[in-house]
mmCIF file of C-alpha atoms and ligand atoms in Angstrom:
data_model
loop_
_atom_site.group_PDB
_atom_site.id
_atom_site.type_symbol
_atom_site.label_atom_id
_atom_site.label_comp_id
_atom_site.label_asym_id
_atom_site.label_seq_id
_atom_site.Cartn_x
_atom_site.Cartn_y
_atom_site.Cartn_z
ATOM 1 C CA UNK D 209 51.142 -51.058 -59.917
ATOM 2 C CA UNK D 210 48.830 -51.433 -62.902
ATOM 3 C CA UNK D 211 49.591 -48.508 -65.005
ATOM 4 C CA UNK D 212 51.951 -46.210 -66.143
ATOM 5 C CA UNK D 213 50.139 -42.918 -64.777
ATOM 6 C CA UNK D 214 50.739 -44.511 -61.173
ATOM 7 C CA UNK D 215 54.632 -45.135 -61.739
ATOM 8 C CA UNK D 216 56.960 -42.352 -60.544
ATOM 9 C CA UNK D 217 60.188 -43.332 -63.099
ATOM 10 C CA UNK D 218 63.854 -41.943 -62.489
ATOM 11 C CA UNK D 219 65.920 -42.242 -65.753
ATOM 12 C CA UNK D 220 69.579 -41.756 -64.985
ATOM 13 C CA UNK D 221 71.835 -41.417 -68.391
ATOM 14 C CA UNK D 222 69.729 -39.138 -70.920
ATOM 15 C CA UNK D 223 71.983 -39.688 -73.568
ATOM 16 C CA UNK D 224 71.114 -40.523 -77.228
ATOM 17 C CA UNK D 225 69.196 -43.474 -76.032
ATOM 18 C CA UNK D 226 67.984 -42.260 -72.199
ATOM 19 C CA UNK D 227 66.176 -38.981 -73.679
ATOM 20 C CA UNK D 228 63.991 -40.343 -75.939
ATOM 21 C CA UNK D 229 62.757 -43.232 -73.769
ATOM 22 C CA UNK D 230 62.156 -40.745 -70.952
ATOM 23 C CA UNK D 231 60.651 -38.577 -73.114
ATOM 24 C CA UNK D 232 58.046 -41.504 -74.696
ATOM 25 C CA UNK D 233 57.782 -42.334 -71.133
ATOM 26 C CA UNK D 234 56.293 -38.747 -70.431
ATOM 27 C CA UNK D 235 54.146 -39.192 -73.455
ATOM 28 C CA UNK D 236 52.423 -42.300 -72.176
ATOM 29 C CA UNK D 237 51.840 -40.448 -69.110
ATOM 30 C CA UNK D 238 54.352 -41.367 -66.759
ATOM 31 C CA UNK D 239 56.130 -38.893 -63.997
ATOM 32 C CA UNK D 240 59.192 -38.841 -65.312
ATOM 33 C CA UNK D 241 62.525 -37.365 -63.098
ATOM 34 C CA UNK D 242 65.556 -37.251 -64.836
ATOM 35 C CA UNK D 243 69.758 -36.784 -63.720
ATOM 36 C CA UNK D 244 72.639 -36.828 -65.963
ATOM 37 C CA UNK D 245 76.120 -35.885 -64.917
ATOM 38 C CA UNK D 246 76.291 -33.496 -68.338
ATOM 39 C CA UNK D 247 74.335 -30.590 -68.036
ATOM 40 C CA UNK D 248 73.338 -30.253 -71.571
ATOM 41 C CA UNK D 249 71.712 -33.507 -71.518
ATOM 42 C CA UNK D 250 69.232 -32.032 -68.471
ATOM 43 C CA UNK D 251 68.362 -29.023 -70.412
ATOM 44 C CA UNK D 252 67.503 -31.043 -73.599
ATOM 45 C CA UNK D 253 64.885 -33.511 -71.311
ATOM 46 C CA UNK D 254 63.919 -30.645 -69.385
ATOM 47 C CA UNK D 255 62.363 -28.842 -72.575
ATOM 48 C CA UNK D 256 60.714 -32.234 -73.326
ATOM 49 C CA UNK D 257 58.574 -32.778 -70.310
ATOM 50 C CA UNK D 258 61.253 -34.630 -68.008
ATOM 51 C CA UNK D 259 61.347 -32.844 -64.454
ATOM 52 C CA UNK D 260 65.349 -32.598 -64.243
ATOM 53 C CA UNK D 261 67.179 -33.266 -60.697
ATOM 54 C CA UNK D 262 70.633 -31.907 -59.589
ATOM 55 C CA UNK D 263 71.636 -35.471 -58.533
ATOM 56 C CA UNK D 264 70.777 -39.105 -58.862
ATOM 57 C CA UNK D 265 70.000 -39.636 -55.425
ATOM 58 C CA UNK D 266 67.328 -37.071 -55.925
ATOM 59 C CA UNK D 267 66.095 -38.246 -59.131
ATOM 60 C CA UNK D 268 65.352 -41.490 -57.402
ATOM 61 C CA UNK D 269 63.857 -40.084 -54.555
ATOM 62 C CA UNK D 270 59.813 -41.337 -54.478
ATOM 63 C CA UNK D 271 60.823 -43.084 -57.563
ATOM 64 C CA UNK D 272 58.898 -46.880 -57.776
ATOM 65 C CA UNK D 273 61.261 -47.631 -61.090
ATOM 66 C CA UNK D 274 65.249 -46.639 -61.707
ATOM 67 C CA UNK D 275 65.886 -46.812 -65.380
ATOM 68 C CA UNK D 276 69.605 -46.822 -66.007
ATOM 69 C CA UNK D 277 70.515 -45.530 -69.501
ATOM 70 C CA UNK D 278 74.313 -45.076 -68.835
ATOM 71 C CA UNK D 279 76.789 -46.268 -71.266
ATOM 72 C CA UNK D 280 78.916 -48.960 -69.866
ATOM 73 C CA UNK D 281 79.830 -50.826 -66.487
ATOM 74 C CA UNK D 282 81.732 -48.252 -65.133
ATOM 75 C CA UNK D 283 79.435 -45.573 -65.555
ATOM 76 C CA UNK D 284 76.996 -48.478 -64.177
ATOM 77 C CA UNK D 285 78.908 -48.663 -60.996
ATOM 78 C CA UNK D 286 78.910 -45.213 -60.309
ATOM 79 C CA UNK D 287 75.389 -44.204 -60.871
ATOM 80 C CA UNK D 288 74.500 -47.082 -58.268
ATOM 81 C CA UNK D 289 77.617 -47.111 -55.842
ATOM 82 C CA UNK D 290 79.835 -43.900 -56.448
ATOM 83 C CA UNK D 291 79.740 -40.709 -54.114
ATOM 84 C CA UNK D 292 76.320 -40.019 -55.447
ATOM 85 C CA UNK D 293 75.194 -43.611 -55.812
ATOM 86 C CA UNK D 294 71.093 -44.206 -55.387
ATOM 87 C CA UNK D 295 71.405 -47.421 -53.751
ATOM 88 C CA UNK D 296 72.408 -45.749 -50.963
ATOM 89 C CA UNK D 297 68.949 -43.920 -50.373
ATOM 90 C CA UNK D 298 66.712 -46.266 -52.649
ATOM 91 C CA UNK D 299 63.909 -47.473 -50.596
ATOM 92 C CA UNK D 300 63.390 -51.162 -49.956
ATOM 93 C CA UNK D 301 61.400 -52.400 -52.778
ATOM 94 C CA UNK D 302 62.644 -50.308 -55.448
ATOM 95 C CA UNK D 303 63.188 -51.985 -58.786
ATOM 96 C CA UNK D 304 66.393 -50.901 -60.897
ATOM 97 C CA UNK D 305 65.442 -50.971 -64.975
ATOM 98 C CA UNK D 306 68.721 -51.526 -66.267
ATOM 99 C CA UNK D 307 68.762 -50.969 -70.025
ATOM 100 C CA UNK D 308 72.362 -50.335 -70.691
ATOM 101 C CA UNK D 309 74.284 -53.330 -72.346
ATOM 102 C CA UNK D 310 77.081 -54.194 -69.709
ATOM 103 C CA UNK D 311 77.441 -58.147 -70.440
ATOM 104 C CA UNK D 312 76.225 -61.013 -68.508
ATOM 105 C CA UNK D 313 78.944 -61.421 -65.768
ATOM 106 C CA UNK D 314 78.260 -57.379 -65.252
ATOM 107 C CA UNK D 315 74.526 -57.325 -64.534
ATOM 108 C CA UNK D 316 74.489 -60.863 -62.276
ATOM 109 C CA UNK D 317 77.344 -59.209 -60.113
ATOM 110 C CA UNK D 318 74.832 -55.750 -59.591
ATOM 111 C CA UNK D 319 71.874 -57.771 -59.390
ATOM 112 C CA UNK D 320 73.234 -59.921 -56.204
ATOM 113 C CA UNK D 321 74.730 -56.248 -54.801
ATOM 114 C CA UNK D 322 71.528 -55.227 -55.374
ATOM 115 C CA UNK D 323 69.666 -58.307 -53.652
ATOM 116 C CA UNK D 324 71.737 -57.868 -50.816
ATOM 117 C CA UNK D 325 69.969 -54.456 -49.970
ATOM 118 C CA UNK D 326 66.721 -55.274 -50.844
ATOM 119 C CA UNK D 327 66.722 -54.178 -54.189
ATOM 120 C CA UNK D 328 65.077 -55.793 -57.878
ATOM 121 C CA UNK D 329 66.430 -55.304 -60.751
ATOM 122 C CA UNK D 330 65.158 -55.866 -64.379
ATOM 123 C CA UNK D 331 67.889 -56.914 -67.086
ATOM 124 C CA UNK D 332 66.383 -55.401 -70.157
ATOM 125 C CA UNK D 333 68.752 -54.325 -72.895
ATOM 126 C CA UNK D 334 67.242 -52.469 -75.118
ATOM 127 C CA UNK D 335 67.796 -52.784 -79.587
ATOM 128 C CA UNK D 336 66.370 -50.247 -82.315
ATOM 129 C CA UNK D 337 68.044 -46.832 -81.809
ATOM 130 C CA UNK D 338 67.451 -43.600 -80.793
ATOM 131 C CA UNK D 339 64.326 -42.759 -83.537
ATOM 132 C CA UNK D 340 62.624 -46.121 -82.183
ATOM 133 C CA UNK D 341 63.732 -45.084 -78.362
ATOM 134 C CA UNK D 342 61.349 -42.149 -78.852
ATOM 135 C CA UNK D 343 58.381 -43.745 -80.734
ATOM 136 C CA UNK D 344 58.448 -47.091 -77.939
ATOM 137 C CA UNK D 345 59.056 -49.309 -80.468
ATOM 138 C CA UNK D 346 62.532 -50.804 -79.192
ATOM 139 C CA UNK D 347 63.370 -54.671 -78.856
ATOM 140 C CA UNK D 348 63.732 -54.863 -75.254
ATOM 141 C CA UNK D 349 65.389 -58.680 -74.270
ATOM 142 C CA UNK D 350 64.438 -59.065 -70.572
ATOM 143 C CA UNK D 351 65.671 -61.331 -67.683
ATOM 144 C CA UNK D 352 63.492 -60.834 -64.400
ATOM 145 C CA UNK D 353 62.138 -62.853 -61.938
ATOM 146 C CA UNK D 354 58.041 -62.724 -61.764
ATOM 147 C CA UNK D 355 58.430 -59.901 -59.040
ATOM 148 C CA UNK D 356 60.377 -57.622 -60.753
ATOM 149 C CA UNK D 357 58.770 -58.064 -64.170
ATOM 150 C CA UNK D 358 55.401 -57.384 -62.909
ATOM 151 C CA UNK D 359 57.143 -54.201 -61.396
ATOM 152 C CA UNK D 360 58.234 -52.711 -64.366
ATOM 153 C CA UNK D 361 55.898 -53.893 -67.111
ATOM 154 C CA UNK D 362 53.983 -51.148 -67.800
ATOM 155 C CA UNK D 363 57.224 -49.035 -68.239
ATOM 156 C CA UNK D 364 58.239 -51.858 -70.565
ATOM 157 C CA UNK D 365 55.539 -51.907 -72.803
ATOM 158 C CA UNK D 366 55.549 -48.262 -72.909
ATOM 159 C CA UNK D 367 59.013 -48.684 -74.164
ATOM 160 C CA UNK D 368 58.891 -51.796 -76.581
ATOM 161 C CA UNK D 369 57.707 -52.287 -79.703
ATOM 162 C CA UNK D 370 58.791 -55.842 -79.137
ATOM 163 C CA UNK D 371 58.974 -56.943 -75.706
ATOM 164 C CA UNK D 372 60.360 -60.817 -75.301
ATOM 165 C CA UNK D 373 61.083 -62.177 -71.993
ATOM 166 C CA UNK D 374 63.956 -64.090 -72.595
ATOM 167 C CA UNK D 375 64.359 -65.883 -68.965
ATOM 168 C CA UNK D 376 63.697 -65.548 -65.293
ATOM 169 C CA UNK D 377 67.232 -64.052 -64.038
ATOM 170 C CA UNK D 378 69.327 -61.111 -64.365
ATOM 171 C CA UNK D 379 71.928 -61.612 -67.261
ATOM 172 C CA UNK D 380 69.715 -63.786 -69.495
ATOM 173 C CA UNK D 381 68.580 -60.168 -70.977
ATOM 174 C CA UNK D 382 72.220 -59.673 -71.359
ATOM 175 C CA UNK D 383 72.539 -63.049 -73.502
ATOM 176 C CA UNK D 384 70.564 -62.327 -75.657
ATOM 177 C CA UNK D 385 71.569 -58.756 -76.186
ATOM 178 C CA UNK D 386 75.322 -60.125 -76.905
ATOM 179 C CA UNK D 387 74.161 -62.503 -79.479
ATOM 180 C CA UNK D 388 72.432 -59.264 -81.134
ATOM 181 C CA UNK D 389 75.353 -56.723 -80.676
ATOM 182 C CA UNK D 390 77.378 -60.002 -82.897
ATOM 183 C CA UNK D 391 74.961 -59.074 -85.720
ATOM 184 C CA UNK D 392 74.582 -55.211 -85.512
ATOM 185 C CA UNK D 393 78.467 -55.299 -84.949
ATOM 186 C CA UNK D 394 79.068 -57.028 -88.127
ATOM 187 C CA UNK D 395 76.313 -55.555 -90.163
ATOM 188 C CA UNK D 396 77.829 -52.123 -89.372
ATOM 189 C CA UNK D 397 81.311 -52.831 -90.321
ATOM 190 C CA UNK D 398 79.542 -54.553 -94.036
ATOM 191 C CA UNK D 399 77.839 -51.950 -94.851
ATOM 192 C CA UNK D 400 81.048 -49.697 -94.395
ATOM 193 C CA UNK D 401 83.159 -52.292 -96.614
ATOM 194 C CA UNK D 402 80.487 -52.347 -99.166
ATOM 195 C CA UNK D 403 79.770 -48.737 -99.425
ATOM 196 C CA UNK D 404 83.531 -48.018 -99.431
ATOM 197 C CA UNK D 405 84.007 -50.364 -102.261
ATOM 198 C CA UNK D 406 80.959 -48.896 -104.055
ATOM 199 C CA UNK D 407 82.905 -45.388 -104.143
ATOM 200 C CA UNK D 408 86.489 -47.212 -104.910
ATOM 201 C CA UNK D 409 84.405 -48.796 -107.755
ATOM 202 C CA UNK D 410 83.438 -45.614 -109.413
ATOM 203 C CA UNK D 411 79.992 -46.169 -108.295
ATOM 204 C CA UNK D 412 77.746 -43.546 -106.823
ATOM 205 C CA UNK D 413 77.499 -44.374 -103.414
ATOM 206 C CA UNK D 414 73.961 -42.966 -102.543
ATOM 207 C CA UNK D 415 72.465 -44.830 -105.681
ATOM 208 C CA UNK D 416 74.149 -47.840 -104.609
ATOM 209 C CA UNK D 417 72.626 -47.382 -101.030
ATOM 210 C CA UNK D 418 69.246 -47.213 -102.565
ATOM 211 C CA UNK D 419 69.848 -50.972 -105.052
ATOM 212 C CA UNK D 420 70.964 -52.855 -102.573
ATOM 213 C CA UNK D 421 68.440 -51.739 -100.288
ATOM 214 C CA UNK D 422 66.124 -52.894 -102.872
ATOM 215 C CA UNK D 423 67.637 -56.388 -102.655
ATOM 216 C CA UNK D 424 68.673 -59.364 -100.958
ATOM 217 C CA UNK D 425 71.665 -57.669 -99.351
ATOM 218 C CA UNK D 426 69.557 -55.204 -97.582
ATOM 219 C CA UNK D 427 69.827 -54.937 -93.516
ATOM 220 C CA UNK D 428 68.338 -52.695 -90.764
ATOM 221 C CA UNK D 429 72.192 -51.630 -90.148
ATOM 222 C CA UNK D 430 72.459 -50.664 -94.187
ATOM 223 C CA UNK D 431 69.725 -48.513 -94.411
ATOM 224 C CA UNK D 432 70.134 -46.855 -91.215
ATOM 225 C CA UNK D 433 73.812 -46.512 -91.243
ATOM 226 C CA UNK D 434 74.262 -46.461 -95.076
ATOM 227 C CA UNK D 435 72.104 -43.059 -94.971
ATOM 228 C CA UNK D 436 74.859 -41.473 -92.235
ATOM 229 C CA UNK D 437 78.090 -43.317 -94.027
ATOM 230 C CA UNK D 438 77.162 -40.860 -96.713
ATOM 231 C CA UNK D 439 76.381 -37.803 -94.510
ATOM 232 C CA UNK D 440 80.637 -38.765 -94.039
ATOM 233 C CA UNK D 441 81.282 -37.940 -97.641
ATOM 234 C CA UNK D 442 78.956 -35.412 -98.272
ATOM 235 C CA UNK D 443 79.163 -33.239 -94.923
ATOM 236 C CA UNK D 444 82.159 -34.557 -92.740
ATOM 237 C CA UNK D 445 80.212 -37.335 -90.616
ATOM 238 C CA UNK D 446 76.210 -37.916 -89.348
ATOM 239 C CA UNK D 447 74.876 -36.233 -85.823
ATOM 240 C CA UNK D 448 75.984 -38.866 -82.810
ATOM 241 C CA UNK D 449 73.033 -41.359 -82.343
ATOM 242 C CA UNK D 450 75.449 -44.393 -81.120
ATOM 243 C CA UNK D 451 78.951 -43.266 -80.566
ATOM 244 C CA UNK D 452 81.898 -45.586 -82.309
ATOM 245 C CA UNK D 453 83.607 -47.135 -78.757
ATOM 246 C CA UNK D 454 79.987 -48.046 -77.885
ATOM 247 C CA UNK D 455 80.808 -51.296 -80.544
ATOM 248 C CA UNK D 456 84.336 -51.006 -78.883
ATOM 249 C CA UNK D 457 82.324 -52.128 -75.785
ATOM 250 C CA UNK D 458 79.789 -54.377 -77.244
ATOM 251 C CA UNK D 459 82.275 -56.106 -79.569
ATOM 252 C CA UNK D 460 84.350 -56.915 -76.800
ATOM 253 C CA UNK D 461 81.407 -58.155 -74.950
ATOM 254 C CA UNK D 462 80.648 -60.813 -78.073
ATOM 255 C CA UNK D 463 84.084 -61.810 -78.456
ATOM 256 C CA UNK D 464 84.911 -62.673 -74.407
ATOM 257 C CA UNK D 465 81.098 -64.250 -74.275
ATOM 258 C CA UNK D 466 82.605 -66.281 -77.069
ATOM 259 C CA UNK D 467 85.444 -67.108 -75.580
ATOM 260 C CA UNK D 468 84.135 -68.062 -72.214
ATOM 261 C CA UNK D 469 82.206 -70.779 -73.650
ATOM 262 C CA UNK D 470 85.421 -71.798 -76.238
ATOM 263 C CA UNK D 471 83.359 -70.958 -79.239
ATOM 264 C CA UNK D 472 85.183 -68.984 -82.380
ATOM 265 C CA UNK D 473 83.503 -65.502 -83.669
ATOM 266 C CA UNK D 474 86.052 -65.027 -86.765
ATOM 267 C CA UNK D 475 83.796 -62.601 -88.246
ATOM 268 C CA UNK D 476 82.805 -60.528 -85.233
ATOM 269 C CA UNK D 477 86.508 -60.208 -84.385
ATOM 270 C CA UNK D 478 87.267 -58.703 -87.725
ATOM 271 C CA UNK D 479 84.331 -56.622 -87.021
ATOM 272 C CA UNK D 480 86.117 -55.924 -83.745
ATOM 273 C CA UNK D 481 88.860 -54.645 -84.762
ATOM 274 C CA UNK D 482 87.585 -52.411 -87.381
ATOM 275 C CA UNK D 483 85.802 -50.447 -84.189
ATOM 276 C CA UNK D 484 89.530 -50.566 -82.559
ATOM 277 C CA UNK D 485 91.225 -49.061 -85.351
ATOM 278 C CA UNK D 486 88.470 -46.189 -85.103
ATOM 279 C CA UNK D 487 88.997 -45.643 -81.232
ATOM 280 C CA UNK D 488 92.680 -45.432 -82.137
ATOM 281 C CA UNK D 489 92.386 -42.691 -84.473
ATOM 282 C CA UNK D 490 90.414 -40.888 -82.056
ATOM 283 C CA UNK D 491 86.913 -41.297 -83.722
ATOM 284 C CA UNK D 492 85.952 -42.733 -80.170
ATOM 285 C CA UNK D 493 82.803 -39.998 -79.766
ATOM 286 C CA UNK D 494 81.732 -39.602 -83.379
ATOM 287 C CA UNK D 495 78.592 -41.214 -84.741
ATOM 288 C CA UNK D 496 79.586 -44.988 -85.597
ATOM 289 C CA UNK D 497 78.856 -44.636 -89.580
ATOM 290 C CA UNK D 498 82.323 -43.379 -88.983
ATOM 291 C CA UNK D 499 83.683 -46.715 -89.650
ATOM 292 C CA UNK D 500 83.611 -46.035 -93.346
ATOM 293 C CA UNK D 501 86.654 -44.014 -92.686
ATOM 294 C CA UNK D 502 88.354 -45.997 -91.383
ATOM 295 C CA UNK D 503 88.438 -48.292 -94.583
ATOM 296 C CA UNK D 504 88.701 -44.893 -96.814
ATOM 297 C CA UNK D 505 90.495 -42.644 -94.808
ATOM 298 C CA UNK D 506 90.687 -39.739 -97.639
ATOM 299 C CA UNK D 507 86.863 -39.143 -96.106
ATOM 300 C CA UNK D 508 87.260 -36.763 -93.909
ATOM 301 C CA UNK D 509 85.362 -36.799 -90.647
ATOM 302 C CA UNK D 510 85.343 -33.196 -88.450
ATOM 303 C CA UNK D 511 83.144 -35.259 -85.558
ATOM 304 C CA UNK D 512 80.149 -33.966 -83.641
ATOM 305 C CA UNK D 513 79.787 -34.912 -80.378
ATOM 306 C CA UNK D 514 76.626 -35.012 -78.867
HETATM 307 N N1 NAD L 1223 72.839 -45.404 -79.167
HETATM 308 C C1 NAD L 1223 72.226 -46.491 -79.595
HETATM 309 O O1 NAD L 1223 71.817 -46.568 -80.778
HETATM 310 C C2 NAD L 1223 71.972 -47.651 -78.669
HETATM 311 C C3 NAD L 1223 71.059 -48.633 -79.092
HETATM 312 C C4 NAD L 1223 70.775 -49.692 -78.232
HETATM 313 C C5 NAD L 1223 71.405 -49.797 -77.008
HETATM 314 N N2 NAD L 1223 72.316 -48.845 -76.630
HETATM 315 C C6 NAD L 1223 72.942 -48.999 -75.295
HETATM 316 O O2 NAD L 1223 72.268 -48.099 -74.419
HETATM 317 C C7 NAD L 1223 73.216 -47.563 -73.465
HETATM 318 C C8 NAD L 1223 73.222 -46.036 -73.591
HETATM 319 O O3 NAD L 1223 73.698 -45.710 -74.880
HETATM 320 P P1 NAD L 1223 73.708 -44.202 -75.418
HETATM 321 O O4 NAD L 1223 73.997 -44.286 -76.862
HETATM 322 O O5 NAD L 1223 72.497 -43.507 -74.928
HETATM 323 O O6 NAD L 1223 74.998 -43.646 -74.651
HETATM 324 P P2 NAD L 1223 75.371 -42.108 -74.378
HETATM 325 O O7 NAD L 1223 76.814 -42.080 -74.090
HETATM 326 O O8 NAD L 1223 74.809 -41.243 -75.461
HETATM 327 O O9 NAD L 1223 74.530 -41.763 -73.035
HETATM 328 C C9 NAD L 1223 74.965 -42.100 -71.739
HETATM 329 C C10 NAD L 1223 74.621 -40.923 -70.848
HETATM 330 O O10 NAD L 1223 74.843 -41.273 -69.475
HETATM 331 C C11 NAD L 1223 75.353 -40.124 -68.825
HETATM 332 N N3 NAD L 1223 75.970 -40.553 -67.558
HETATM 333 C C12 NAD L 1223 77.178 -41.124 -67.358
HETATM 334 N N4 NAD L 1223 77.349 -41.408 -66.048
HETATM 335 C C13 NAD L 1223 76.218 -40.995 -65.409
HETATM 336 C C14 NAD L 1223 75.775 -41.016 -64.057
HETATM 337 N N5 NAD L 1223 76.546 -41.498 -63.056
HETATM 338 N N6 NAD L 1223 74.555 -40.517 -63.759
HETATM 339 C C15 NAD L 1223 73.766 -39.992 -64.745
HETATM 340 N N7 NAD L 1223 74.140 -39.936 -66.047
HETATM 341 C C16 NAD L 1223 75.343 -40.449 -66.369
HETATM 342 C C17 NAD L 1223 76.295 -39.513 -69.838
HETATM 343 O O11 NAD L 1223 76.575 -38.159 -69.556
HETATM 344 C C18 NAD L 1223 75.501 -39.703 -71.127
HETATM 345 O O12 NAD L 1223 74.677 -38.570 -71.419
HETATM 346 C C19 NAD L 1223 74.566 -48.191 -73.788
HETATM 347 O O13 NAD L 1223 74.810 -49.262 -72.930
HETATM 348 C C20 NAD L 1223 74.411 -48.647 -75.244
HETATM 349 O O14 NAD L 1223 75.238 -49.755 -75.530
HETATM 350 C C21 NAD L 1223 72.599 -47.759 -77.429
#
């Protein structure tokens, strides 16, 4: 497999972050066959090129890569193993491209399912967002061993901006990924806390957006999530590109990483709970700039689910 005309790729999950990879994939070339349990989501890649399945199981049918976009381990688990599960039918041989962030402990218990059947798998968490998603410029952290990264790695560099192979096993992608969630985690929550204050201040909070930007306090997270903390005041919250319990997830990933290895993350458990307290006033499936109300709750937020 030398390039990415030759691959046949089944994306499963063409959520905010599955649809525009599949559809850069199909830019670069690549057959492209796409399932997602939410009809919408089909009709959206369908218009951009994707060839849209009625199952996973036939998604992956003929497929040489699996790309997994789902959001968490559960969803994980049934997309491989549920009633409509493509290990069940996945050739010998087949590699699964798992992108979704599911933790360490997650991914090595698939990967030695997976080993069991015959199966390779590709830990390779992806970083940037949805915009990036669709341009291939991502951060994609992978652990593979040689087979399995020479299986995939014209799909990867089709994807990646930024493509570091972090180590030789499933889960070392993962690592890496956690220790990047700490920081987007936190940086998220800070920008809320210092655009909220802005406002409290009397301070106009889209000229105080564009300062600090200007400045030493200026993050990826700020700019990109400073822009849709003020879509919250202005127009009742941004359009979903990473819901809110996805940091519910990937906060509780950092903090029980930590903990496993009796290290103390103060600051990403306040960050933590900051994405609790917006899952428990039912902000789970708005965009996660919604954390600004959480701090300044007289922002109203209607929500728009994607
Ligand atoms: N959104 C971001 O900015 C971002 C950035 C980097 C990494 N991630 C990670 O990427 C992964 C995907 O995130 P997302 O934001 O795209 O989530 P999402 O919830 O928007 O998309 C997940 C999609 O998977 C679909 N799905 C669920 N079960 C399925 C199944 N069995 N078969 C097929 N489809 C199924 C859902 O319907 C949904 O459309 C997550 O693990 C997330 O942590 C997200």
């Amino acid at each position: 497999m030398s390039t990415l005309s030759d691959v046949t790729v089944a994306v499963l999950g063409l959520g905010a972050m599955g649809l525009p990879m599949a559809t850069n994939l199909v830019t670069h070339g690549a057959a492209v066959r796409g399932f997602d349990i939410a009809q919408p989501r089909l009709d959206l890649a369908a218009a951009a090129g994707v060839t849209g399945c009625g199952s996973a199981r036939e998604a992956a049918t003929g497929a040489d890569v699996v790309l997994l976009a789902v959001r968490n381990a559960a969803q994980l688990e049934d997309a491989l193993y549920g009633p409509d599960g493509v290990v069940a039918t996945l050739p010998a041989g087949a590699t699964v491209l798992l992108t979704s962030t599911v933790g360490v402990e997650a991914v090595r218990e698939v990967a030695d399912r997976l080993a069991a059947s015959g199966h390779r798998i590709v830990d390779a968490p992806i970083s940037g967002g949805p915009v990036r998603a669709g341009e291939g410029d991502l951060l994609v952290t992978v652990g593979a061993d040689d087979d399995a990264w020479t299986a995939t790695q014209p799909v990867l560099d089709a994807m990646a901006g930024t493509l570091v192979r972090v180590g030789d096993k499933a889960g070392d992608g993962q690592a890496m990924k956690t220790v990047n969630q700490l920081l987007c985690g936190v940086h998220i929550a800070a920008a809320g806390e210092a655009l909220a204050l802005a406002r409290a201040l009397g301070l106009d909070p889209a000229l105080a957006l564009q300062a600090l930007m200007a400045g030493a306090a200026a993050s990826f997270m700020l700019g990109d999530r400073g822009q849709r903390m003020l879509q919250a005041y202005d127009e009742g919250g941004a359009e979903v590109k990473s819901r809110l319990d996805i940091f519910v997830k990937d906060m509780g990933i950092v903090t029980t990483a930590a903990k496993s290895v009796h290290l103390a993350t103060p600051v990403a458990a306040a960050a933590e709970q900051l994405y609790l307290l917006g899952e428990a006033q039912g902000k789970e499936a708005v965009d996660d700039s919604a954390v600004i109300t959480v701090l300044a709750p007289s922002i109203a937020v209607t929500g728009k689910e994607n």
